[in-house]
Tab-separated table of C-alpha atoms in Angstrom:
chain	number	residue	atom	x	y	z
A	1	MET	CA	149.916	94.212	7.503
A	2	THR	CA	153.047	92.406	7.434
A	3	ASP	CA	155.562	90.622	5.153
A	4	LEU	CA	156.219	88.228	7.358
A	5	ALA	CA	155.450	85.061	4.726
A	6	ALA	CA	154.738	85.571	0.887
A	7	SER	CA	151.495	85.202	-0.828
A	8	PRO	CA	151.534	82.713	-3.541
A	9	PHE	CA	150.640	85.225	-5.898
A	10	SER	CA	153.626	87.200	-4.788
A	11	PRO	CA	156.744	87.221	-7.588
A	12	PRO	CA	160.730	87.129	-5.824
A	13	ALA	CA	161.247	90.053	-3.981
A	14	PRO	CA	164.119	92.425	-5.898
A	15	ALA	CA	167.512	91.154	-5.318
A	16	THR	CA	169.057	95.392	-4.904
A	17	SER	CA	166.943	97.817	-3.597
A	18	ALA	CA	167.679	98.864	-7.168
A	19	GLY	CA	165.347	97.671	-8.962
A	20	PRO	CA	164.013	94.094	-10.043
A	21	ALA	CA	166.544	91.439	-11.033
A	22	PHE	CA	165.162	90.685	-14.070
A	23	VAL	CA	168.123	89.281	-15.209
A	24	HIS	CA	167.255	85.739	-12.298
A	25	LEU	CA	163.664	86.247	-13.194
A	26	SER	CA	161.370	83.983	-15.527
A	27	GLY	CA	159.299	85.835	-18.686
A	28	ASP	CA	156.248	85.229	-16.775
A	29	THR	CA	157.575	86.691	-13.427
A	30	GLN	CA	158.966	89.544	-15.320
A	31	MET	CA	155.392	90.262	-16.440
A	32	ARG	CA	153.332	89.370	-13.658
A	33	LEU	CA	155.814	91.915	-11.318
A	34	ARG	CA	155.374	94.160	-14.482
A	35	ILE	CA	151.813	94.126	-13.612
A	36	ILE	CA	151.959	94.250	-10.339
A	37	GLN	CA	154.099	97.856	-10.599
A	38	GLY	CA	151.533	99.351	-13.165
A	39	ALA	CA	149.576	98.528	-10.463
A	40	ILE	CA	150.489	100.614	-7.462
A	41	SER	CA	151.154	103.311	-10.366
A	42	MET	CA	147.794	103.502	-10.617
A	43	PHE	CA	146.641	103.281	-7.249
A	44	HIS	CA	148.957	106.340	-6.894
A	45	ARG	CA	146.921	108.157	-9.147
A	46	PHE	CA	143.301	106.962	-8.939
A	47	ALA	CA	141.082	105.932	-6.117
A	48	PHE	CA	139.910	102.622	-5.314
A	49	HIS	CA	136.459	102.865	-6.718
A	50	ASP	CA	137.822	104.015	-10.311
A	51	ALA	CA	140.460	101.177	-10.711
A	52	SER	CA	140.388	99.346	-13.036
A	53	PHE	CA	141.939	96.475	-15.147
A	54	ASP	CA	141.996	99.018	-17.975
A	55	LEU	CA	144.071	101.480	-16.062
A	56	VAL	CA	146.092	98.709	-14.610
A	57	ALA	CA	147.019	97.737	-17.927
A	58	ALA	CA	147.687	101.205	-19.223
A	59	SER	CA	150.339	101.911	-16.839
A	60	ALA	CA	151.639	99.580	-17.152
A	61	LYS	CA	152.142	99.461	-20.918
A	62	VAL	CA	150.900	96.103	-21.756
A	63	THR	CA	147.409	94.631	-22.748
A	64	VAL	CA	144.362	93.774	-21.008
A	65	GLY	CA	144.415	90.795	-22.331
A	66	GLU	CA	148.007	90.464	-21.053
A	67	VAL	CA	147.174	91.299	-17.698
A	68	THR	CA	143.980	89.195	-17.482
A	69	ASP	CA	146.087	85.886	-18.703
A	70	HIS	CA	148.553	86.337	-15.874
A	71	PHE	CA	145.792	87.067	-13.361
A	72	PRO	CA	141.856	86.368	-14.519
A	73	THR	CA	140.679	87.674	-11.226
A	74	TRP	CA	140.655	91.357	-10.014
A	75	GLU	CA	140.878	90.268	-6.462
A	76	GLY	CA	144.017	87.560	-7.641
A	77	LEU	CA	145.449	90.906	-9.507
A	78	LEU	CA	144.484	93.097	-5.465
A	79	VAL	CA	146.012	90.734	-3.062
A	80	ALA	CA	149.263	90.407	-4.891
A	81	THR	CA	149.649	93.845	-5.666
A	82	ILE	CA	148.953	94.362	-1.572
A	83	ASP	CA	151.306	91.541	-0.694
A	84	TYR	CA	154.414	92.544	-2.855
A	85	TRP	CA	153.763	96.546	-2.331
A	86	ASN	CA	153.166	96.664	1.634
A	87	GLY	CA	156.143	93.752	1.492
A	88	GLN	CA	158.485	97.116	0.060
A	89	ARG	CA	157.284	99.306	2.205
A	90	MET	CA	157.747	97.222	5.346
A	91	ARG	CA	161.102	95.627	4.382
A	92	PRO	CA	163.134	98.990	6.264
A	93	ILE	CA	160.533	99.567	8.691
A	94	LEU	CA	161.205	96.107	10.257
A	95	PRO	CA	164.489	96.441	11.736
A	96	LEU	CA	162.934	99.382	13.933
A	97	ALA	CA	161.168	96.985	16.406
A	98	GLN	CA	163.874	95.092	17.293
A	99	GLN	CA	166.324	97.846	17.399
A	100	HIS	CA	163.359	99.991	19.125
A	101	GLY	CA	160.429	98.399	20.052
A	102	ALA	CA	156.383	98.450	18.938
A	103	VAL	CA	155.729	101.732	19.209
A	104	MET	CA	158.435	102.872	17.281
A	105	PHE	CA	157.578	100.674	14.486
A	106	LEU	CA	154.078	101.727	14.499
A	107	ARG	CA	155.847	105.030	14.450
A	108	GLY	CA	158.053	104.644	11.448
A	109	ILE	CA	154.779	102.684	9.563
A	110	VAL	CA	152.673	106.450	10.623
A	111	GLN	CA	155.836	107.693	8.563
A	112	ALA	CA	155.885	106.195	5.808
A	113	ASN	CA	152.518	106.864	5.340
A	114	ILE	CA	152.464	110.244	6.087
A	115	GLU	CA	155.420	110.384	3.171
A	116	ASP	CA	153.274	108.443	0.775
A	117	PRO	CA	149.888	107.780	1.642
A	118	SER	CA	148.373	105.454	-1.587
A	119	LEU	CA	149.498	102.076	0.472
A	120	MET	CA	147.306	102.782	3.515
A	121	ARG	CA	144.263	104.552	1.307
A	122	LEU	CA	144.367	101.062	-0.236
A	123	LEU	CA	144.310	99.242	3.092
A	124	SER	CA	141.915	101.178	4.016
A	125	ALA	CA	139.956	100.530	1.454
A	126	THR	CA	140.247	96.596	2.024
A	127	VAL	CA	138.576	97.203	5.191
A	128	ASN	CA	134.591	96.604	4.385
A	129	ILE	CA	136.027	93.834	1.659
A	130	ALA	CA	137.511	92.088	4.982
A	131	ALA	CA	134.676	92.788	6.906
A	132	THR	CA	132.124	90.911	3.604
A	133	PRO	CA	132.917	87.021	4.616
A	134	GLU	CA	131.512	85.947	1.344
A	135	HIS	CA	134.172	88.300	-0.463
A	136	PRO	CA	136.788	86.311	-2.290
A	137	MET	CA	139.103	88.425	-0.746
A	138	ALA	CA	137.893	88.781	3.029
A	139	SER	CA	140.183	85.384	4.019
A	140	PHE	CA	143.395	86.814	3.232
A	141	LEU	CA	142.429	90.175	4.380
A	142	HIS	CA	141.798	88.267	8.141
A	143	GLN	CA	144.747	86.548	7.968
A	144	GLU	CA	147.210	89.513	7.575
A	145	TRP	CA	145.757	91.353	10.028
A	146	HIS	CA	145.465	88.841	12.196
A	147	ARG	CA	149.388	88.486	11.303
A	148	PHE	CA	149.697	92.042	11.946
A	149	HIS	CA	147.952	91.676	15.961
A	150	LEU	CA	150.275	88.793	16.977
A	151	MET	CA	153.552	90.450	15.842
A	152	VAL	CA	152.905	93.632	17.441
A	153	ALA	CA	151.968	91.345	20.556
A	154	GLN	CA	155.351	89.197	20.104
A	155	GLN	CA	157.122	92.719	19.827
A	156	LEU	CA	155.829	94.000	22.848
A	157	THR	CA	156.840	90.696	24.812
A	158	ALA	CA	159.779	91.353	23.646
A	159	ASP	CA	159.931	95.240	24.562
A	160	ILE	CA	158.958	93.983	28.085
A	161	ARG	CA	162.213	91.651	29.091
A	162	ALA	CA	163.900	93.658	27.167
A	163	GLY	CA	162.895	97.148	29.401
A	164	ARG	CA	161.511	99.078	27.455
A	165	GLU	CA	157.914	98.126	28.097
A	166	PRO	CA	156.290	97.721	31.802
A	167	ALA	CA	155.094	93.962	33.354
A	168	THR	CA	151.492	95.878	33.874
A	169	MET	CA	151.003	95.691	30.079
A	170	GLU	CA	149.776	92.951	28.879
A	171	PRO	CA	150.682	92.358	25.514
A	172	ALA	CA	148.156	90.760	23.320
A	173	ARG	CA	145.897	94.376	24.763
A	174	GLY	CA	148.638	97.073	24.293
A	175	ALA	CA	148.485	95.604	20.796
A	176	GLU	CA	144.404	95.790	20.099
A	177	GLN	CA	145.566	99.697	21.602
A	178	LEU	CA	148.732	100.163	19.729
A	179	ILE	CA	147.230	99.325	16.474
A	180	ALA	CA	143.480	101.081	16.988
A	181	LEU	CA	145.167	104.190	18.096
A	182	TYR	CA	147.638	103.657	15.085
A	183	GLU	CA	144.716	102.856	12.349
A	184	GLY	CA	142.532	105.516	14.272
A	185	LEU	CA	144.485	108.146	14.298
A	186	GLN	CA	145.524	107.652	10.201
A	187	LEU	CA	141.408	107.299	9.315
A	188	GLN	CA	141.480	110.984	10.800
A	189	SER	CA	144.327	112.525	9.197
A	190	MET	CA	142.217	111.226	5.698
A	191	VAL	CA	139.341	112.552	6.383
A	192	ARG	CA	141.022	115.558	8.046
A	193	PRO	CA	143.784	116.759	5.649
A	194	ALA	CA	145.688	119.616	8.135
A	195	MET	CA	146.222	116.796	11.120
A	196	ASN	CA	149.425	116.150	12.377
A	197	LEU	CA	149.391	112.570	12.653
A	198	LEU	CA	152.784	112.356	13.788
A	199	GLU	CA	152.628	114.736	16.512
A	200	ALA	CA	149.129	113.233	16.795
A	201	TYR	CA	150.506	109.387	17.372
A	202	ASP	CA	153.167	110.613	19.749
A	203	ARG	CA	150.762	112.747	21.871
A	204	ALA	CA	148.576	109.601	21.924
A	205	VAL	CA	151.020	106.979	22.859
A	206	THR	CA	152.624	108.800	24.752
A	207	ARG	CA	149.185	109.141	27.310
A	208	MET	CA	148.384	105.285	26.737
A	209	ARG	CA	152.420	103.940	27.929
A	210	ALA	CA	151.855	106.014	31.092
A	211	GLY	CA	148.481	103.937	31.559
A	212	TRP	CA	150.762	100.203	30.410
A	213	THR	CA	152.756	101.673	34.007
A	214	ARG	CA	149.443	100.762	36.022
A	215	GLU	CA	147.822	97.845	37.396
A	216	TYR	CA	144.756	96.870	35.695
A	217	ILE	CA	141.303	97.612	37.368
A	218	ALA	CA	138.427	96.494	35.967
A	219	PRO	CA	135.908	99.199	33.933
A	220	VAL	CA	133.820	101.719	37.004
A	221	TRP	CA	131.131	103.270	34.558
A	222	ASP	CA	129.721	105.664	37.714
A	223	LEU	CA	132.979	108.403	36.214
A	224	ASP	CA	131.015	110.921	38.294
A	225	SER	CA	132.328	109.210	41.842
A	226	HIS	CA	136.349	109.249	40.811
């Protein structure tokens, strides 16, 4: 997911890295931001399946009624929290894409997830929601994953122009492979805590990029003949 555009639930971004510029925010926006930050704090301490309005309210030091006044549905609060939290996480990483390319951009996310795995655990927990079309959050999640793929594909196109990646790599397919590698290794690291995620990413992406330098050949499933 990316922060390329704010969702309608998002509060204004902080004016500086020192924290939200509350002096410029309305009372309602201040409270919404306080609740969202309370939800983030809660998800640092509790698993997705344990989360609740009560825990958010306790973390934000407000009443449950104040939470539901601003976020009447749990889905609305989750969307706002994911959108704001992911935007804050991605903001310092996004420059890596323009400066060093898509591979280093994904590596930056891997490093951020190692340093603070809470957001990735939350995003991973929403995969089942995204796979449930009738769920209120499904369309938002689909849109965010689609935008993430599109952003990586566009960056790979720029990488080819800059000579960082070979022209034999098709950006849309390369994005699928790069994201699958990142997300698959991230998932493995959640259930294999001793795994060195960054080392695994570096090794796997090096192998994958070597394949990108070759012309694509249609699959041949008689593997013993090669």
